[in-house]
Amino acid sequence: MTIKVIAILGLLVIFILGTILPINIGVLGLVAAFIVGFFMYDLSLHEMIQVFPVQLFLIIVGITYLFTIIQSSGAIDLLAEAGLKWVKGQVGFIPWLMFVLSFALACVGTFGIAVVTLLAPIALRLAYKTNISQLMMSMMIIMGIQAGSFSPLNLFGAIVNGVMKTGGYEYSPALLLLNCFIYFSIVSFITFSLFGGLRLFKRDSMALVYEAGALEAASIESRIENQRAGFNFYKGICLISIPILGILSFGFGMNLGVAAIIVGLVITLIAPHQQAGVLRRMPWRITLLVTGIVTYVGVMEKAGVMDDVAVMIENIGNPALAALALSYVSGVISSFASTTGFLASIIPMAESVLLNPHLSTNNVIAVISVSSSIVDLSPLSSVGAILLANVQGIKERVFFKQLLMTTGILIALGPGLAWLLFIVVGMPW
């Protein structure tokens, strides 16, 4: 067994240990990077520190800092409450409202776990009261989140953008978001149809046991009331900060992370007393996870391991089949490993496919992105746990099996559908 094969197996061991043990994958990655670098490749400490992803670190910290402030303000809840008022009595539109709300909230930077926490109590209660499949409603929320999670303002999109820029790959963040939206919209329409969604439009308009005030109270019962009570100046500032971030980053070319930190600081200076606990609520675990994995992959790149992996993929011969292999590797591994960490590690391995002149870089990265994220419905994930906690009229054990079986189907069919749409057909048209 060669040293390079051991390094590749080390990456697999990191994901397995991080899955079965309560140890942050990033910590495992950092330690493994120093062990592999020092003892196997004779790299100096300076060389290993050089591969630490400073730019990606800034992006993740900046994005999570700003959107933790926005989420804590209650401004995001206002968007959800406004959406609920649009479908009184229109049963068939409820699942699509949840898809659109999830997409919009994720698109403006709200973390997936926060979106589920906000919408699941409302959506599953409405599903129970109106006899809509709660599994279908759950899937519509998750598909909406994943459709918006590859926005440059969201963590998934920020990770992909950071890794793509670091690798020097040419691609369009806007086109990635469009591709993800089209893909997850198609999956959502299939889901909606299979679970009898089309029949919902034939129902007469009815009072939905809507009780918007009661639903709102149920979903935010544990939140700080004075931060959630209606629109105010502070919430307005938080909402305005989102387009300002876009202007600074995409209009003036400022680093997204630096721009987010600046905007977050301005909000903090405007309302310093509203910022208690913001830094504590930031997902530092995710920051450590991603940067640790990327550092390990960086050491592998410095040692030439990634070049060998790229040659192995290239030796498949047919670039389309190589992309298909990547799609299923992404789906299967991401089903038990962290999607955020896996996204950061799989992109460098896909270099030969990304640079293949016969394939679109935008479409290849879309295949990897959607295949890695479509399995996040799993009941073994934190998102699945929140869905389980809010299901009504169904035993948790039964709903757990439904989610698990659906995850298996998504692993089997989701990557293949992505490959068919983006590589064979060549979306977008």
Short mmCIF file of C-alpha atoms in Angstrom, two decimals:
data_model
loop_
_atom_site.label_atom_id
_atom_site.label_comp_id
_atom_site.label_asym_id
_atom_site.label_seq_id
_atom_site.Cartn_x
_atom_site.Cartn_y
_atom_site.Cartn_z
CA MET A 1 0.00 0.00 0.00
CA THR A 2 1.52 3.31 -1.08
CA ILE A 3 1.73 6.40 1.10
CA LYS A 4 -0.72 8.23 -1.19
CA VAL A 5 -3.33 5.48 -0.81
CA ILE A 6 -2.92 5.71 2.97
CA ALA A 7 -3.55 9.47 2.77
CA ILE A 8 -6.75 8.91 0.77
CA LEU A 9 -7.92 6.24 3.22
CA GLY A 10 -7.15 8.72 5.99
CA LEU A 11 -9.79 11.08 4.59
CA LEU A 12 -12.34 8.25 4.63
CA VAL A 13 -11.39 7.34 8.21
CA ILE A 14 -11.87 10.99 9.25
CA PHE A 15 -15.44 11.00 7.92
CA ILE A 16 -16.25 7.62 9.50
CA LEU A 17 -14.87 8.60 12.93
CA GLY A 18 -16.64 11.97 12.77
CA THR A 19 -19.89 10.16 12.03
CA ILE A 20 -19.81 7.47 14.72
CA LEU A 21 -18.05 9.47 17.44
CA PRO A 22 -18.93 12.89 18.93
CA ILE A 23 -15.70 14.41 17.58
CA ASN A 24 -15.60 17.41 15.25
CA ILE A 25 -14.41 16.27 11.80
CA GLY A 26 -12.39 19.48 11.50
CA VAL A 27 -10.30 18.60 14.56
CA LEU A 28 -9.64 15.16 13.07
CA GLY A 29 -8.71 16.82 9.77
CA LEU A 30 -6.25 19.25 11.35
CA VAL A 31 -4.52 16.56 13.39
CA ALA A 32 -4.39 14.23 10.39
CA ALA A 33 -2.97 17.04 8.25
CA PHE A 34 -0.03 17.51 10.64
CA ILE A 35 0.57 13.77 11.04
CA VAL A 36 0.47 13.10 7.29
CA GLY A 37 2.45 16.25 6.49
CA PHE A 38 5.20 15.74 9.05
CA PHE A 39 5.71 11.99 9.11
CA MET A 40 4.69 10.87 5.62
CA TYR A 41 5.59 13.77 3.33
CA ASP A 42 8.24 15.61 5.34
CA LEU A 43 6.45 18.96 4.96
CA SER A 44 7.56 21.85 7.15
CA LEU A 45 5.24 23.58 9.59
CA HIS A 46 5.33 26.69 7.38
CA GLU A 47 4.22 24.67 4.34
CA MET A 48 1.29 23.19 6.25
CA ILE A 49 0.19 26.53 7.67
CA GLN A 50 0.22 27.92 4.13
CA VAL A 51 -2.53 25.49 3.08
CA PHE A 52 -4.90 26.71 5.80
CA PRO A 53 -7.84 28.25 3.84
CA VAL A 54 -7.71 31.83 5.12
CA GLN A 55 -10.06 33.20 2.46
CA LEU A 56 -12.63 30.46 3.06
CA PHE A 57 -12.33 31.00 6.82
CA LEU A 58 -13.10 34.71 6.38
CA ILE A 59 -16.12 33.94 4.19
CA ILE A 60 -17.63 31.44 6.63
CA VAL A 61 -17.01 33.60 9.71
CA GLY A 62 -18.34 36.73 8.00
CA ILE A 63 -21.48 35.06 6.63
CA THR A 64 -22.31 33.28 9.89
CA TYR A 65 -21.65 36.42 11.94
CA LEU A 66 -23.96 38.64 9.90
CA PHE A 67 -26.78 36.13 9.52
CA THR A 68 -26.68 35.14 13.18
CA ILE A 69 -27.36 38.81 13.92
CA ILE A 70 -30.19 38.90 11.37
CA GLN A 71 -31.71 35.62 12.58
CA SER A 72 -31.56 36.74 16.23
CA SER A 73 -33.36 39.99 15.42
CA GLY A 74 -36.54 38.18 14.36
CA ALA A 75 -36.46 39.82 10.91
CA ILE A 76 -36.53 36.41 9.20
CA ASP A 77 -39.72 35.48 11.10
CA LEU A 78 -41.47 38.48 9.54
CA LEU A 79 -40.88 37.04 6.07
CA ALA A 80 -42.37 33.69 7.10
CA GLU A 81 -45.39 35.31 8.75
CA ALA A 82 -46.07 37.42 5.66
CA GLY A 83 -45.96 34.33 3.46
CA LEU A 84 -48.49 32.44 5.59
CA LYS A 85 -51.09 35.15 5.03
CA TRP A 86 -51.06 34.59 1.27
CA VAL A 87 -52.75 31.16 1.19
CA LYS A 88 -55.75 31.34 3.52
CA GLY A 89 -58.11 28.60 2.43
CA GLN A 90 -56.03 27.51 -0.60
CA VAL A 91 -54.98 24.01 0.46
CA GLY A 92 -53.08 23.11 -2.73
CA PHE A 93 -50.76 26.08 -2.37
CA ILE A 94 -49.64 25.27 1.19
CA PRO A 95 -46.83 22.82 0.27
CA TRP A 96 -45.57 25.20 -2.42
CA LEU A 97 -45.69 28.09 0.02
CA MET A 98 -43.39 26.10 2.31
CA PHE A 99 -41.06 25.39 -0.62
CA VAL A 100 -40.95 29.08 -1.61
CA LEU A 101 -40.49 30.28 1.97
CA SER A 102 -37.71 27.75 2.59
CA PHE A 103 -36.01 28.74 -0.65
CA ALA A 104 -36.29 32.48 0.07
CA LEU A 105 -35.05 32.19 3.65
CA ALA A 106 -32.10 30.00 2.64
CA CYS A 107 -31.36 32.21 -0.34
CA VAL A 108 -30.87 35.29 1.85
CA GLY A 109 -28.47 33.41 4.11
CA THR A 110 -30.57 31.75 6.82
CA PHE A 111 -28.99 28.49 7.95
CA GLY A 112 -30.90 25.34 6.98
CA ILE A 113 -31.35 24.25 10.58
CA ALA A 114 -32.84 27.66 11.43
CA VAL A 115 -35.29 27.46 8.50
CA VAL A 116 -36.51 24.02 9.60
CA THR A 117 -36.79 25.17 13.20
CA LEU A 118 -38.94 28.10 12.08
CA LEU A 119 -41.17 26.39 9.52
CA ALA A 120 -41.53 22.76 10.65
CA PRO A 121 -43.92 23.46 13.57
CA ILE A 122 -46.17 25.56 11.32
CA ALA A 123 -45.98 23.35 8.23
CA LEU A 124 -46.53 19.99 9.92
CA ARG A 125 -49.38 21.32 12.03
CA LEU A 126 -51.07 22.68 8.91
CA ALA A 127 -50.47 19.37 7.16
CA TYR A 128 -52.09 17.46 10.02
CA LYS A 129 -55.11 19.77 10.19
CA THR A 130 -55.71 19.72 6.43
CA ASN A 131 -54.92 16.02 5.81
CA ILE A 132 -51.82 16.71 3.73
CA SER A 133 -49.03 14.12 3.80
CA GLN A 134 -46.56 15.22 6.46
CA LEU A 135 -43.78 13.38 4.65
CA MET A 136 -44.53 15.38 1.52
CA MET A 137 -44.62 18.62 3.51
CA SER A 138 -41.27 17.76 5.11
CA MET A 139 -39.71 17.08 1.73
CA MET A 140 -41.03 20.36 0.30
CA ILE A 141 -39.33 22.25 3.13
CA ILE A 142 -36.01 20.41 2.70
CA MET A 143 -36.03 20.73 -1.10
CA GLY A 144 -36.73 24.46 -0.76
CA ILE A 145 -33.84 24.85 1.66
CA GLN A 146 -31.43 23.01 -0.63
CA ALA A 147 -32.62 25.02 -3.64
CA GLY A 148 -31.61 28.22 -1.84
CA SER A 149 -28.61 26.95 0.12
CA PHE A 150 -26.25 27.41 -2.84
CA SER A 151 -26.89 31.14 -2.91
CA PRO A 152 -23.59 33.00 -2.45
CA LEU A 153 -25.04 34.36 0.80
CA ASN A 154 -25.64 30.92 2.32
CA LEU A 155 -23.05 28.68 3.95
CA PHE A 156 -23.16 25.94 1.26
CA GLY A 157 -22.83 28.50 -1.52
CA ALA A 158 -20.04 30.29 0.33
CA ILE A 159 -18.10 27.03 0.74
CA VAL A 160 -18.45 26.12 -2.94
CA ASN A 161 -17.49 29.65 -4.01
CA GLY A 162 -14.48 29.70 -1.69
CA VAL A 163 -13.16 26.31 -2.81
CA MET A 164 -13.77 27.10 -6.49
CA LYS A 165 -11.92 30.42 -6.19
CA THR A 166 -9.06 28.79 -4.31
CA GLY A 167 -8.75 26.19 -7.06
CA GLY A 168 -8.91 28.83 -9.78
CA TYR A 169 -11.94 27.30 -11.51
CA GLU A 170 -14.09 29.53 -13.72
CA TYR A 171 -17.79 29.27 -12.94
CA SER A 172 -20.88 31.37 -12.22
CA PRO A 173 -22.36 31.44 -8.66
CA ALA A 174 -25.63 32.75 -10.13
CA LEU A 175 -25.84 29.84 -12.56
CA LEU A 176 -25.16 27.36 -9.75
CA LEU A 177 -28.09 28.83 -7.80
CA LEU A 178 -30.31 28.68 -10.91
CA ASN A 179 -29.35 25.05 -11.60
CA CYS A 180 -30.04 24.07 -7.98
CA PHE A 181 -33.39 25.85 -8.03
CA ILE A 182 -34.45 24.07 -11.25
CA TYR A 183 -33.31 20.67 -9.98
CA PHE A 184 -34.97 20.87 -6.57
CA SER A 185 -38.13 22.36 -8.12
CA ILE A 186 -38.38 19.30 -10.36
CA VAL A 187 -37.84 16.96 -7.39
CA SER A 188 -40.47 18.92 -5.43
CA PHE A 189 -43.00 18.67 -8.27
CA ILE A 190 -42.44 14.91 -8.48
CA THR A 191 -42.87 14.66 -4.71
CA PHE A 192 -45.98 16.85 -4.77
CA SER A 193 -47.57 14.73 -7.52
CA LEU A 194 -46.71 11.33 -6.01
CA PHE A 195 -48.20 12.30 -2.64
CA GLY A 196 -51.51 13.47 -4.09
CA GLY A 197 -50.73 17.17 -4.19
CA LEU A 198 -52.61 17.77 -7.45
CA ARG A 199 -55.82 16.54 -5.81
CA LEU A 200 -55.48 19.23 -3.16
CA PHE A 201 -56.39 21.91 -5.72
CA LYS A 202 -59.77 20.22 -6.21
CA ARG A 203 -60.74 20.84 -2.62
CA ASP A 204 -63.05 23.70 -1.91
CA SER A 205 -61.48 26.70 -0.21
CA MET A 206 -61.79 26.24 3.51
CA ALA A 207 -60.85 27.80 6.80
CA LEU A 208 -57.59 25.99 7.47
CA VAL A 209 -57.69 26.20 11.21
CA TYR A 210 -55.20 28.82 10.13
CA GLU A 211 -55.18 30.93 13.26
CA ALA A 212 -52.04 32.74 12.19
CA GLY A 213 -51.53 34.28 15.59
CA ALA A 214 -51.74 30.93 17.36
CA LEU A 215 -49.41 29.28 14.88
CA GLU A 216 -46.94 32.09 15.18
CA ALA A 217 -47.03 31.86 18.96
CA ALA A 218 -46.47 28.10 18.80
CA SER A 219 -43.47 28.43 16.53
CA ILE A 220 -41.74 31.21 18.47
CA GLU A 221 -42.83 30.32 21.96
CA SER A 222 -39.28 29.82 23.14
CA ARG A 223 -37.91 32.99 21.52
CA ILE A 224 -37.39 36.36 23.13
CA GLU A 225 -40.73 38.16 22.76
CA ASN A 226 -39.44 41.70 22.61
CA GLN A 227 -37.29 40.75 19.62
CA ARG A 228 -40.19 39.10 17.82
CA ALA A 229 -42.98 41.65 18.36
CA GLY A 230 -43.70 43.10 14.92
CA PHE A 231 -41.68 45.24 12.57
CA ASN A 232 -39.35 47.85 14.04
CA PHE A 233 -36.37 49.98 13.05
CA TYR A 234 -33.80 47.37 14.09
CA LYS A 235 -35.44 44.62 12.03
CA GLY A 236 -35.62 47.00 9.10
CA ILE A 237 -31.88 47.66 9.34
CA CYS A 238 -31.23 43.90 9.44
CA LEU A 239 -33.35 43.29 6.34
CA ILE A 240 -31.72 46.16 4.43
CA SER A 241 -28.28 44.74 5.27
CA ILE A 242 -28.90 41.75 2.96
CA PRO A 243 -29.05 43.71 -0.33
CA ILE A 244 -26.24 45.98 0.94
CA LEU A 245 -24.06 42.87 1.39
CA GLY A 246 -24.87 41.85 -2.18
CA ILE A 247 -23.95 45.28 -3.52
CA LEU A 248 -20.63 45.38 -1.65
CA SER A 249 -19.65 41.87 -2.64
CA PHE A 250 -20.95 41.49 -6.18
CA GLY A 251 -21.19 45.12 -7.21
CA PHE A 252 -17.83 46.31 -5.88
CA GLY A 253 -15.97 42.99 -5.82
CA MET A 254 -15.31 43.04 -2.07
CA ASN A 255 -14.50 39.72 -0.37
CA LEU A 256 -17.86 38.31 0.76
CA GLY A 257 -16.63 37.49 4.26
CA VAL A 258 -15.01 40.89 4.81
CA ALA A 259 -18.13 42.64 3.49
CA ALA A 260 -20.35 40.61 5.84
CA ILE A 261 -18.15 41.45 8.86
CA ILE A 262 -18.27 45.16 8.00
CA VAL A 263 -22.07 45.14 7.58
CA GLY A 264 -22.45 43.13 10.80
CA LEU A 265 -20.27 45.61 12.68
CA VAL A 266 -22.34 48.55 11.42
CA ILE A 267 -25.51 46.83 12.70
CA THR A 268 -23.77 46.18 16.02
CA LEU A 269 -22.77 49.85 16.36
CA ILE A 270 -26.34 50.94 15.57
CA ALA A 271 -27.86 48.61 18.19
CA PRO A 272 -25.08 47.30 20.49
CA HIS A 273 -27.49 46.14 23.20
CA GLN A 274 -29.20 43.75 20.77
CA GLN A 275 -26.03 41.73 20.21
CA ALA A 276 -25.87 39.77 23.46
CA GLY A 277 -24.86 36.19 22.74
CA VAL A 278 -24.44 36.59 18.97
CA LEU A 279 -20.86 35.29 18.92
CA ARG A 280 -21.86 32.41 21.18
CA ARG A 281 -24.66 31.38 18.79
CA MET A 282 -22.42 31.38 15.71
CA PRO A 283 -21.83 27.84 14.38
CA TRP A 284 -18.12 27.68 15.18
CA ARG A 285 -18.37 23.90 14.91
CA ILE A 286 -19.09 24.25 11.17
CA THR A 287 -16.23 26.73 10.71
CA LEU A 288 -13.78 24.34 12.35
CA LEU A 289 -15.19 21.38 10.44
CA VAL A 290 -14.79 22.95 7.00
CA THR A 291 -11.39 24.57 7.55
CA GLY A 292 -10.00 21.41 9.15
CA ILE A 293 -11.06 19.21 6.23
CA VAL A 294 -9.83 21.74 3.66
CA THR A 295 -6.46 21.91 5.43
CA TYR A 296 -6.11 18.12 5.22
CA VAL A 297 -7.08 18.18 1.55
CA GLY A 298 -4.56 21.01 1.05
CA VAL A 299 -1.78 18.85 2.50
CA MET A 300 -2.84 16.03 0.18
CA GLU A 301 -2.68 18.45 -2.76
CA LYS A 302 0.81 19.63 -1.76
CA ALA A 303 1.96 16.02 -1.63
CA GLY A 304 0.55 15.26 -5.09
CA VAL A 305 -2.21 12.93 -3.86
CA MET A 306 -4.99 14.90 -5.52
CA ASP A 307 -3.17 14.74 -8.85
CA ASP A 308 -3.26 10.94 -8.62
CA VAL A 309 -6.97 10.97 -7.75
CA ALA A 310 -7.64 13.26 -10.71
CA VAL A 311 -5.74 10.83 -12.99
CA MET A 312 -7.81 7.91 -11.65
CA ILE A 313 -11.05 9.75 -12.45
CA GLU A 314 -9.66 10.82 -15.82
CA ASN A 315 -8.78 7.18 -16.60
CA ILE A 316 -12.47 6.33 -16.56
CA GLY A 317 -12.19 7.56 -20.15
CA ASN A 318 -15.65 8.91 -20.75
CA PRO A 319 -16.02 12.31 -19.03
CA ALA A 320 -19.78 11.86 -18.72
CA LEU A 321 -19.33 8.53 -16.91
CA ALA A 322 -16.70 10.16 -14.68
CA ALA A 323 -19.29 12.80 -13.75
CA LEU A 324 -21.83 10.04 -13.02
CA ALA A 325 -19.34 8.34 -10.70
CA LEU A 326 -18.75 11.66 -8.93
CA SER A 327 -22.50 12.23 -8.49
CA TYR A 328 -22.99 8.88 -6.72
CA VAL A 329 -19.84 9.23 -4.64
CA SER A 330 -21.20 12.62 -3.54
CA GLY A 331 -24.64 11.24 -2.69
CA VAL A 332 -23.52 8.10 -0.86
CA ILE A 333 -20.72 9.62 1.24
CA SER A 334 -22.70 12.76 2.07
CA SER A 335 -25.54 10.60 3.39
CA PHE A 336 -23.43 9.61 6.41
CA ALA A 337 -20.84 12.41 6.46
CA SER A 338 -21.18 16.15 6.89
CA THR A 339 -22.36 17.79 3.66
CA THR A 340 -20.41 20.96 4.44
CA GLY A 341 -17.18 19.08 5.05
CA PHE A 342 -17.66 16.76 2.10
CA LEU A 343 -18.32 19.64 -0.33
CA ALA A 344 -15.00 21.15 0.69
CA SER A 345 -13.12 17.91 0.02
CA ILE A 346 -14.79 16.52 -3.13
CA ILE A 347 -14.30 19.57 -5.38
CA PRO A 348 -10.46 19.32 -5.52
CA MET A 349 -10.80 15.59 -6.30
CA ALA A 350 -13.04 16.41 -9.26
CA GLU A 351 -10.45 18.64 -10.95
CA SER A 352 -10.06 16.51 -14.09
CA VAL A 353 -13.83 16.52 -14.65
CA LEU A 354 -14.20 20.22 -13.83
CA LEU A 355 -11.49 21.12 -16.33
CA ASN A 356 -12.67 18.76 -19.06
CA PRO A 357 -13.37 20.88 -22.17
CA HIS A 358 -16.30 18.65 -23.15
CA LEU A 359 -18.23 19.40 -19.95
CA SER A 360 -19.56 22.64 -18.47
CA THR A 361 -17.83 23.54 -15.20
CA ASN A 362 -21.11 25.06 -13.99
CA ASN A 363 -23.00 21.85 -14.67
CA VAL A 364 -20.37 19.58 -13.10
CA ILE A 365 -20.33 21.61 -9.88
CA ALA A 366 -24.15 21.59 -9.94
CA VAL A 367 -24.14 17.77 -10.10
CA ILE A 368 -21.75 17.57 -7.14
CA SER A 369 -23.70 20.17 -5.15
CA VAL A 370 -27.20 18.74 -5.52
CA SER A 371 -26.03 15.12 -5.14
CA SER A 372 -24.28 16.02 -1.88
CA SER A 373 -27.22 17.92 -0.41
CA ILE A 374 -30.37 16.07 -1.53
CA VAL A 375 -29.85 13.43 1.18
CA ASP A 376 -30.08 15.95 4.05
CA LEU A 377 -33.64 14.74 4.76
CA SER A 378 -32.14 11.84 6.74
CA PRO A 379 -33.73 11.30 10.19
CA LEU A 380 -30.20 10.75 11.50
CA SER A 381 -29.39 14.43 10.84
CA SER A 382 -30.28 17.42 13.01
CA VAL A 383 -32.79 18.56 10.38
CA GLY A 384 -34.50 15.15 10.43
CA ALA A 385 -34.61 15.24 14.23
CA ILE A 386 -36.51 18.55 14.16
CA LEU A 387 -39.02 17.11 11.68
CA LEU A 388 -39.50 14.08 13.93
CA ALA A 389 -40.05 16.31 16.93
CA ASN A 390 -42.85 18.23 15.18
CA VAL A 391 -44.78 15.47 13.38
CA GLN A 392 -48.41 15.15 14.49
CA GLY A 393 -50.84 12.24 14.31
CA ILE A 394 -48.05 9.79 13.37
CA LYS A 395 -45.90 7.75 15.72
CA GLU A 396 -42.31 8.99 15.67
CA ARG A 397 -41.08 5.47 14.97
CA VAL A 398 -43.28 5.21 11.87
CA PHE A 399 -42.24 8.67 10.61
CA PHE A 400 -38.58 7.80 11.30
CA LYS A 401 -38.89 4.78 8.99
CA GLN A 402 -40.61 6.90 6.34
CA LEU A 403 -37.80 9.47 6.40
CA LEU A 404 -35.15 6.74 6.34
CA MET A 405 -36.75 4.95 3.39
CA THR A 406 -37.17 8.22 1.50
CA THR A 407 -33.50 9.05 2.11
CA GLY A 408 -32.55 5.69 0.61
CA ILE A 409 -34.65 6.40 -2.49
CA LEU A 410 -33.05 9.84 -2.84
CA ILE A 411 -29.57 8.30 -2.62
CA ALA A 412 -30.50 5.78 -5.32
CA LEU A 413 -32.22 8.16 -7.75
CA GLY A 414 -31.18 11.73 -6.89
CA PRO A 415 -27.58 11.70 -8.20
CA GLY A 416 -28.68 9.90 -11.37
CA LEU A 417 -31.34 12.53 -12.04
CA ALA A 418 -28.77 15.30 -11.49
CA TRP A 419 -26.36 13.64 -13.94
CA LEU A 420 -29.14 13.19 -16.51
CA LEU A 421 -30.29 16.81 -16.30
CA PHE A 422 -26.94 18.60 -16.06
CA ILE A 423 -24.55 16.36 -18.01
CA VAL A 424 -26.66 14.42 -20.53
CA VAL A 425 -29.33 17.05 -21.25
CA GLY A 426 -27.11 20.00 -20.34
CA MET A 427 -29.33 22.28 -18.27
CA PRO A 428 -30.08 25.12 -18.21
CA TRP A 429 -31.54 25.32 -21.65
#
